[in-house]
Short mmCIF file of C-alpha atoms in Angstrom, two decimals:
data_model
loop_
_atom_site.label_atom_id
_atom_site.label_comp_id
_atom_site.label_asym_id
_atom_site.label_seq_id
_atom_site.Cartn_x
_atom_site.Cartn_y
_atom_site.Cartn_z
CA MET A 1 -2.50 -27.45 108.73
CA TRP A 2 -5.39 -28.14 111.02
CA GLY A 3 -7.26 -30.22 108.48
CA ALA A 4 -4.16 -32.26 107.70
CA ALA A 5 -3.40 -32.79 111.36
CA SER A 6 -6.90 -34.01 112.12
CA GLU A 7 -6.63 -36.56 109.32
CA MET A 8 -3.39 -37.88 110.76
CA THR A 9 -4.81 -38.59 114.19
CA ALA A 10 -6.81 -41.60 113.04
CA ALA A 11 -3.69 -43.56 112.08
CA MET A 12 -1.18 -42.26 114.62
CA PRO A 13 -0.02 -44.55 117.44
CA GLY A 14 -0.65 -43.14 120.89
CA VAL A 15 -3.63 -41.04 119.85
CA ASP A 16 -7.12 -41.74 121.21
CA ARG A 17 -8.81 -43.40 118.22
CA ALA A 18 -12.22 -43.14 119.86
CA ALA A 19 -11.84 -39.37 120.15
CA SER A 20 -10.82 -39.23 116.52
CA LEU A 21 -13.90 -41.22 115.54
CA ARG A 22 -16.20 -38.97 117.53
CA VAL A 23 -15.23 -35.96 115.44
CA ALA A 24 -15.39 -37.81 112.11
CA ALA A 25 -18.16 -36.95 109.69
CA PHE A 26 -20.07 -38.95 107.14
CA PRO A 27 -19.38 -37.98 103.52
CA VAL A 28 -22.25 -36.22 101.79
CA ASP A 29 -22.52 -39.14 99.38
CA GLY A 30 -21.77 -42.09 101.64
CA PRO A 31 -24.13 -45.06 102.23
CA ALA A 32 -25.70 -44.84 105.72
CA GLY A 33 -24.33 -41.34 106.10
CA GLU A 34 -25.83 -39.92 102.94
CA LEU A 35 -27.29 -36.54 103.85
CA GLY A 36 -30.17 -37.14 101.46
CA ALA A 37 -31.11 -40.48 103.04
CA PHE A 38 -34.07 -38.96 104.89
CA CYS A 39 -35.14 -36.54 102.18
CA SER A 40 -38.42 -36.99 100.31
CA PRO A 41 -38.69 -34.17 97.77
CA GLU A 42 -41.40 -35.92 95.74
CA CYS A 43 -43.55 -36.25 98.85
CA ALA A 44 -42.96 -32.58 99.72
CA GLN A 45 -44.04 -31.50 96.24
CA THR A 46 -47.21 -33.59 96.40
CA VAL A 47 -48.16 -32.36 99.88
CA ASP A 48 -47.50 -28.76 98.86
CA GLY A 49 -49.83 -29.30 95.91
CA HIS A 50 -52.50 -30.61 98.26
CA LEU A 51 -52.12 -27.66 100.62
CA ALA A 52 -52.53 -25.35 97.61
CA GLY A 53 -55.71 -27.16 96.57
CA GLN A 54 -54.17 -28.67 93.45
CA VAL A 55 -53.69 -32.31 94.57
CA SER A 56 -56.21 -34.62 96.22
CA GLU A 57 -55.88 -35.66 99.84
CA GLU A 58 -55.68 -39.29 98.77
CA LEU A 59 -52.55 -38.70 96.68
CA ALA A 60 -50.98 -36.58 99.42
CA LEU A 61 -51.54 -39.27 102.05
CA LYS A 62 -50.15 -41.96 99.74
CA ALA A 63 -47.03 -39.87 99.10
CA TYR A 64 -46.57 -39.36 102.82
CA GLU A 65 -46.83 -43.08 103.59
CA GLU A 66 -44.22 -43.89 100.95
CA ALA A 67 -41.90 -41.22 102.37
CA ALA A 68 -42.42 -42.56 105.90
CA LEU A 69 -41.37 -46.04 104.73
CA THR A 70 -38.27 -44.56 103.09
CA SER A 71 -37.40 -42.77 106.34
CA ALA A 72 -37.88 -45.99 108.32
CA ALA A 73 -35.45 -47.82 106.04
CA ALA A 74 -32.93 -44.98 106.38
CA VAL A 75 -33.21 -45.00 110.19
CA HIS A 76 -32.57 -48.74 110.22
CA ARG A 77 -29.44 -48.32 108.05
CA VAL A 78 -28.12 -45.72 110.47
CA ALA A 79 -28.98 -47.88 113.51
CA VAL A 80 -26.98 -50.85 112.19
CA ASP A 81 -24.07 -48.75 110.90
CA GLU A 82 -20.97 -49.86 112.82
CA GLY A 83 -19.21 -46.51 112.59
CA PHE A 84 -22.18 -44.66 114.02
CA ARG A 85 -22.74 -47.20 116.80
CA ASN A 86 -19.06 -47.10 117.81
CA ALA A 87 -19.05 -43.32 117.88
CA VAL A 88 -22.11 -42.95 120.09
CA GLY A 89 -21.75 -46.16 122.08
CA GLY A 90 -21.83 -45.98 125.86
CA GLY A 91 -22.55 -42.29 126.11
CA ASP A 92 -26.34 -42.28 126.38
CA ALA A 93 -28.46 -45.08 127.83
CA MET A 94 -31.64 -43.93 126.05
CA LEU A 95 -29.84 -43.87 122.70
CA GLU A 96 -28.37 -47.32 123.31
CA ARG A 97 -31.84 -48.66 124.04
CA ALA A 98 -33.28 -46.95 120.97
CA LEU A 99 -30.59 -48.39 118.73
CA GLY A 100 -31.17 -51.85 120.12
CA ASN A 101 -34.93 -51.59 119.59
CA LEU A 102 -34.55 -50.40 116.00
CA VAL A 103 -32.06 -53.14 115.12
CA GLU A 104 -34.26 -55.79 116.71
CA SER A 105 -37.48 -54.64 115.01
CA GLY A 106 -35.83 -54.46 111.59
CA ALA A 107 -36.51 -52.13 108.68
CA ASP A 108 -40.09 -53.37 108.35
CA GLY A 109 -41.00 -53.24 112.05
CA PRO A 110 -44.19 -51.60 113.36
CA ARG A 111 -44.18 -47.81 113.22
CA ASN A 112 -45.97 -47.28 116.51
CA ARG A 113 -45.42 -44.59 119.12
CA ALA A 114 -42.42 -46.38 120.66
CA TYR A 115 -40.81 -46.71 117.24
CA ARG A 116 -41.33 -43.03 116.47
CA ARG A 117 -39.71 -42.08 119.78
CA ASP A 118 -36.66 -44.26 119.07
CA ALA A 119 -36.39 -43.18 115.43
CA GLU A 120 -36.53 -39.48 116.29
CA LEU A 121 -33.83 -39.90 118.92
CA VAL A 122 -31.51 -41.76 116.54
CA ALA A 123 -32.14 -39.25 113.74
CA LYS A 124 -31.34 -36.36 116.10
CA PHE A 125 -28.05 -37.91 117.17
CA TRP A 126 -27.23 -38.85 113.59
CA GLN A 127 -27.51 -35.30 112.26
CA ARG A 128 -25.41 -34.01 115.16
CA TYR A 129 -22.85 -36.71 114.46
CA CYS A 130 -22.68 -35.64 110.82
CA ALA A 131 -22.27 -32.02 111.91
CA LYS A 132 -19.52 -32.95 114.39
CA THR A 133 -21.23 -31.00 117.16
CA GLU A 134 -22.25 -33.67 119.62
CA PHE A 135 -19.42 -36.03 120.45
CA GLY A 136 -16.73 -33.82 121.90
CA THR A 137 -15.21 -30.56 120.78
CA THR A 138 -12.62 -30.16 118.05
CA ARG A 139 -9.65 -27.87 118.32
CA PRO A 140 -6.51 -27.06 116.34
CA ILE A 141 -3.55 -29.36 116.98
CA GLU A 142 -0.41 -27.52 118.00
CA VAL A 143 2.79 -28.32 116.12
CA LEU A 144 6.02 -27.85 118.09
CA GLU A 145 9.62 -27.97 116.99
CA SER A 146 10.76 -31.31 118.31
CA ALA A 147 12.45 -34.55 117.29
CA GLU A 148 9.60 -36.40 119.00
CA ARG A 149 6.59 -37.43 116.92
CA VAL A 150 3.90 -36.95 119.57
CA LEU A 151 4.27 -34.69 122.59
CA THR A 152 2.31 -34.42 125.84
CA PRO A 153 2.42 -30.80 127.04
CA PRO A 154 2.23 -30.16 130.81
CA ASP A 155 -1.23 -28.62 130.46
CA GLY A 156 -2.65 -31.88 129.12
CA GLY A 157 -3.73 -33.06 125.70
CA PHE A 158 -1.14 -33.69 123.06
CA ALA A 159 0.79 -31.91 120.33
CA LEU A 160 2.58 -33.01 117.20
CA GLY A 161 6.31 -32.77 116.84
CA SER A 162 7.73 -31.30 113.65
CA ALA A 163 9.60 -34.56 113.08
CA LEU A 164 6.30 -36.28 112.33
CA LEU A 165 5.50 -33.80 109.59
CA ASP A 166 8.91 -34.41 108.06
CA GLU A 167 8.21 -38.14 108.02
CA LEU A 168 4.79 -37.68 106.47
CA GLU A 169 5.81 -35.11 103.88
CA PRO A 170 6.44 -37.69 101.09
CA ALA A 171 2.99 -39.21 101.66
CA PHE A 172 1.29 -35.83 101.59
CA ASP A 173 3.17 -34.85 98.44
CA ALA A 174 2.09 -38.10 96.77
CA ALA A 175 -1.53 -37.44 97.75
CA GLY A 176 -1.43 -33.86 96.54
CA ARG A 177 -1.79 -32.45 100.05
CA ARG A 178 0.37 -29.84 101.68
CA THR A 179 1.15 -28.95 105.26
CA GLU A 180 2.21 -25.46 106.15
CA VAL A 181 3.06 -23.63 109.33
CA GLY A 182 0.57 -20.85 109.98
CA VAL A 183 1.64 -17.46 108.64
CA HIS A 184 0.13 -13.98 108.70
CA LEU A 185 -1.90 -13.20 105.60
CA CYS A 186 -1.79 -9.42 106.17
CA ALA A 187 0.97 -6.98 105.40
CA ALA A 188 0.07 -5.05 108.55
CA SER A 189 1.21 -6.26 111.97
CA LEU A 190 -1.23 -7.40 114.66
CA ASP A 191 -0.65 -4.15 116.56
CA GLU A 192 -1.64 -2.15 113.50
CA LEU A 193 -4.72 -4.28 112.96
CA SER A 194 -5.74 -3.63 116.55
CA ALA A 195 -5.77 0.13 115.97
CA GLY A 196 -9.10 1.91 115.81
CA GLU A 197 -9.19 2.45 112.06
CA TYR A 198 -9.26 -1.33 111.48
CA LEU A 199 -11.83 -2.25 114.12
CA ALA A 200 -14.79 -1.79 111.82
CA VAL A 201 -13.33 -4.36 109.42
CA LEU A 202 -12.76 -6.87 112.21
CA SER A 203 -16.19 -6.49 113.77
CA ASP A 204 -19.04 -8.92 113.18
CA PRO A 205 -21.31 -7.95 110.27
CA VAL A 206 -24.26 -5.76 111.16
CA THR A 207 -27.62 -7.37 110.43
CA THR A 208 -31.22 -6.34 110.88
CA SER A 209 -33.17 -7.47 113.94
CA GLY A 210 -36.47 -8.02 112.14
CA GLU A 211 -38.26 -11.23 111.29
CA HIS A 212 -36.12 -11.88 108.20
CA ALA A 213 -32.60 -10.86 107.23
CA PRO A 214 -31.56 -11.79 103.67
CA ARG A 215 -28.21 -13.28 102.81
CA THR A 216 -25.40 -10.70 102.83
CA THR A 217 -22.58 -10.99 100.31
CA VAL A 218 -19.47 -9.05 99.39
CA GLY A 219 -18.61 -10.12 95.87
CA ARG A 220 -18.59 -13.93 95.98
CA VAL A 221 -18.06 -14.04 99.76
CA VAL A 222 -21.10 -14.68 101.96
CA THR A 223 -20.67 -12.63 105.13
CA GLN A 224 -24.04 -13.50 106.67
CA ARG A 225 -26.43 -16.37 105.96
CA ALA A 226 -30.12 -15.62 105.48
CA THR A 227 -32.01 -15.83 108.78
CA TRP A 228 -35.59 -15.82 109.99
CA ARG A 229 -36.77 -15.10 113.54
CA THR A 230 -39.98 -16.16 115.26
CA THR A 231 -41.14 -17.87 118.46
CA ILE A 232 -42.35 -21.35 119.29
CA ALA A 233 -45.86 -20.06 119.86
CA GLU A 234 -45.96 -18.20 116.54
CA SER A 235 -44.91 -21.33 114.65
CA GLU A 236 -47.89 -23.27 116.11
CA LEU A 237 -45.93 -26.50 115.51
CA ALA A 238 -45.62 -27.39 119.19
CA GLU A 239 -49.34 -28.10 119.45
CA VAL A 240 -49.55 -30.43 116.45
CA VAL A 241 -49.75 -34.15 117.23
CA GLY A 242 -49.43 -37.14 114.93
CA PRO A 243 -46.55 -37.69 112.48
CA ARG A 244 -48.60 -37.04 109.34
CA GLU A 245 -50.22 -33.93 110.80
CA ARG A 246 -46.80 -32.63 111.87
CA TYR A 247 -45.40 -33.09 108.39
CA PHE A 248 -48.28 -31.24 106.74
CA ALA A 249 -48.07 -28.43 109.32
CA ALA A 250 -44.30 -28.08 108.87
CA ARG A 251 -44.72 -27.87 105.09
CA ARG A 252 -47.33 -25.12 105.54
CA TRP A 253 -45.09 -23.22 108.00
CA ARG A 254 -42.09 -23.43 105.67
CA ALA A 255 -44.13 -21.99 102.81
CA GLU A 256 -45.54 -19.18 104.95
CA LEU A 257 -42.06 -18.00 106.01
CA GLY A 258 -40.43 -18.69 102.65
CA LEU A 259 -37.82 -20.99 104.20
CA PRO A 260 -35.38 -23.14 102.23
CA GLU A 261 -35.94 -26.89 102.36
CA ARG A 262 -32.91 -27.44 104.61
CA VAL A 263 -32.21 -25.10 107.54
CA PHE A 264 -30.63 -24.87 110.96
CA VAL A 265 -33.12 -24.18 113.74
CA ALA A 266 -31.83 -22.74 117.01
CA LEU A 267 -33.92 -22.31 120.14
CA ALA A 268 -32.89 -19.57 122.55
CA ASP A 269 -32.97 -22.01 125.49
CA GLU A 270 -30.84 -24.67 123.73
CA THR A 271 -27.07 -24.62 123.19
CA LYS A 272 -26.98 -26.40 119.83
CA PRO A 273 -29.00 -25.84 116.66
CA MET A 274 -30.66 -28.72 114.85
CA CYS A 275 -30.56 -29.41 111.15
CA VAL A 276 -34.04 -29.75 109.67
CA ASP A 277 -34.94 -30.97 106.20
CA PHE A 278 -38.57 -30.01 105.58
CA THR A 279 -38.99 -32.72 102.94
CA SER A 280 -38.27 -35.39 105.57
CA PRO A 281 -41.10 -36.82 107.71
CA ILE A 282 -38.70 -37.79 110.47
CA PHE A 283 -36.87 -34.47 110.70
CA THR A 284 -40.09 -32.47 110.75
CA ALA A 285 -41.17 -34.75 113.62
CA VAL A 286 -37.86 -34.09 115.42
CA LEU A 287 -38.45 -30.35 115.02
CA CYS A 288 -42.00 -30.48 116.38
CA THR A 289 -40.93 -32.64 119.33
CA ALA A 290 -38.15 -30.19 120.22
CA LEU A 291 -40.53 -27.23 120.08
CA ARG A 292 -43.14 -29.04 122.16
CA ALA A 293 -40.53 -30.02 124.79
CA SER A 294 -39.66 -26.39 125.54
CA ALA A 295 -41.26 -25.20 128.77
CA ASP A 296 -41.69 -21.65 127.48
CA HIS A 297 -43.41 -21.29 124.12
CA ASP A 298 -42.41 -17.63 123.96
CA VAL A 299 -38.82 -18.77 123.43
CA ALA A 300 -37.18 -17.22 120.36
CA VAL A 301 -36.55 -19.43 117.34
CA THR A 302 -33.85 -18.50 114.83
CA ILE A 303 -33.80 -20.24 111.46
CA THR A 304 -30.67 -20.05 109.30
CA GLU A 305 -30.15 -21.31 105.78
CA VAL A 306 -27.76 -24.25 105.42
CA LEU A 307 -24.83 -22.76 103.58
CA PRO A 308 -22.64 -24.27 102.31
CA GLY A 309 -24.87 -27.23 101.52
CA PRO A 310 -24.10 -30.75 100.29
CA GLY A 311 -23.79 -29.47 96.73
CA HIS A 312 -20.83 -27.34 97.80
CA ALA A 313 -18.79 -30.26 99.20
CA TRP A 314 -15.31 -30.04 97.72
CA VAL A 315 -12.87 -32.01 99.92
CA PRO A 316 -12.42 -35.57 98.54
CA ASP A 317 -11.13 -38.65 100.36
CA GLU A 318 -9.39 -41.71 98.93
CA GLN A 319 -12.72 -43.28 97.92
CA GLY A 320 -13.86 -40.15 96.11
CA HIS A 321 -16.46 -39.20 98.74
CA ARG A 322 -16.69 -35.47 99.26
CA TYR A 323 -16.85 -33.43 102.45
CA LEU A 324 -17.35 -29.82 103.49
CA SER A 325 -14.43 -27.96 105.01
CA GLU A 326 -14.05 -24.71 106.89
CA LEU A 327 -11.46 -21.96 106.69
CA ARG A 328 -11.67 -19.84 109.81
CA ILE A 329 -9.94 -16.48 109.86
CA HIS A 330 -9.22 -14.99 113.28
#
């Protein structure tokens, strides 16, 4: 129900369209929002070969320059994307200035220090926008028995009246979508589930506290993503300067820890993780900048595999673009 309700908000009269836009996500295969827009796997392979002594420095540098140009073009596409600009507009003066600078300089503008600062800022906001973690929180929409279509409860916000679902039912049936009122999926009552013998089942999975915890599965269900733990100082990335040097250092660090190409990196002194693609020159730069900006280099760093990834996207829209979706069980 929650997924269906969130889709309805964009077209419903009386609902804040801006708020709906802020929690929208790019499809994994969309144009400016393509998750692979900043990826450079060929460059990563060449640089890895150089670090292993199998590829010349000349070829590695050439591959990096080509990847940097690809990233610059991708940043420009994001900067001029109307949906992205509308979603982030007015909320951050530095971002507004960065977007303006990138649009003005064009896709072939100079890649100087000012450009790198603006590009990293836009890329950081873009990945948070795609992850729906930056522009306001999302929450389930309550459905109440009522002849009204949209309700305004006394505690603020809004709720949907059941009459609206009745009106939309033919459209959802035609689209192959269903709306259901939440029901218990367990034969036992909530009181029984709260009893001591069930608490172990309801508890969070137990994981190791070492440097690496492998992925935990029960049958086909992943109960814990693979994680790696280190510190900013141990990574040595905070001290690296220069975009090319940062990329080479990040590739070396990834290989040393055995990390996947795409991960979430969480700093203990930050509230939100960042998505990092190690094949991307711009996202490795964003990572190094974030590590360098931390006042305490003994801060813990937790790296988690991105799972599910873009290849697992299964929710289609009318244009055939595919999205990831969550089923949360409480």
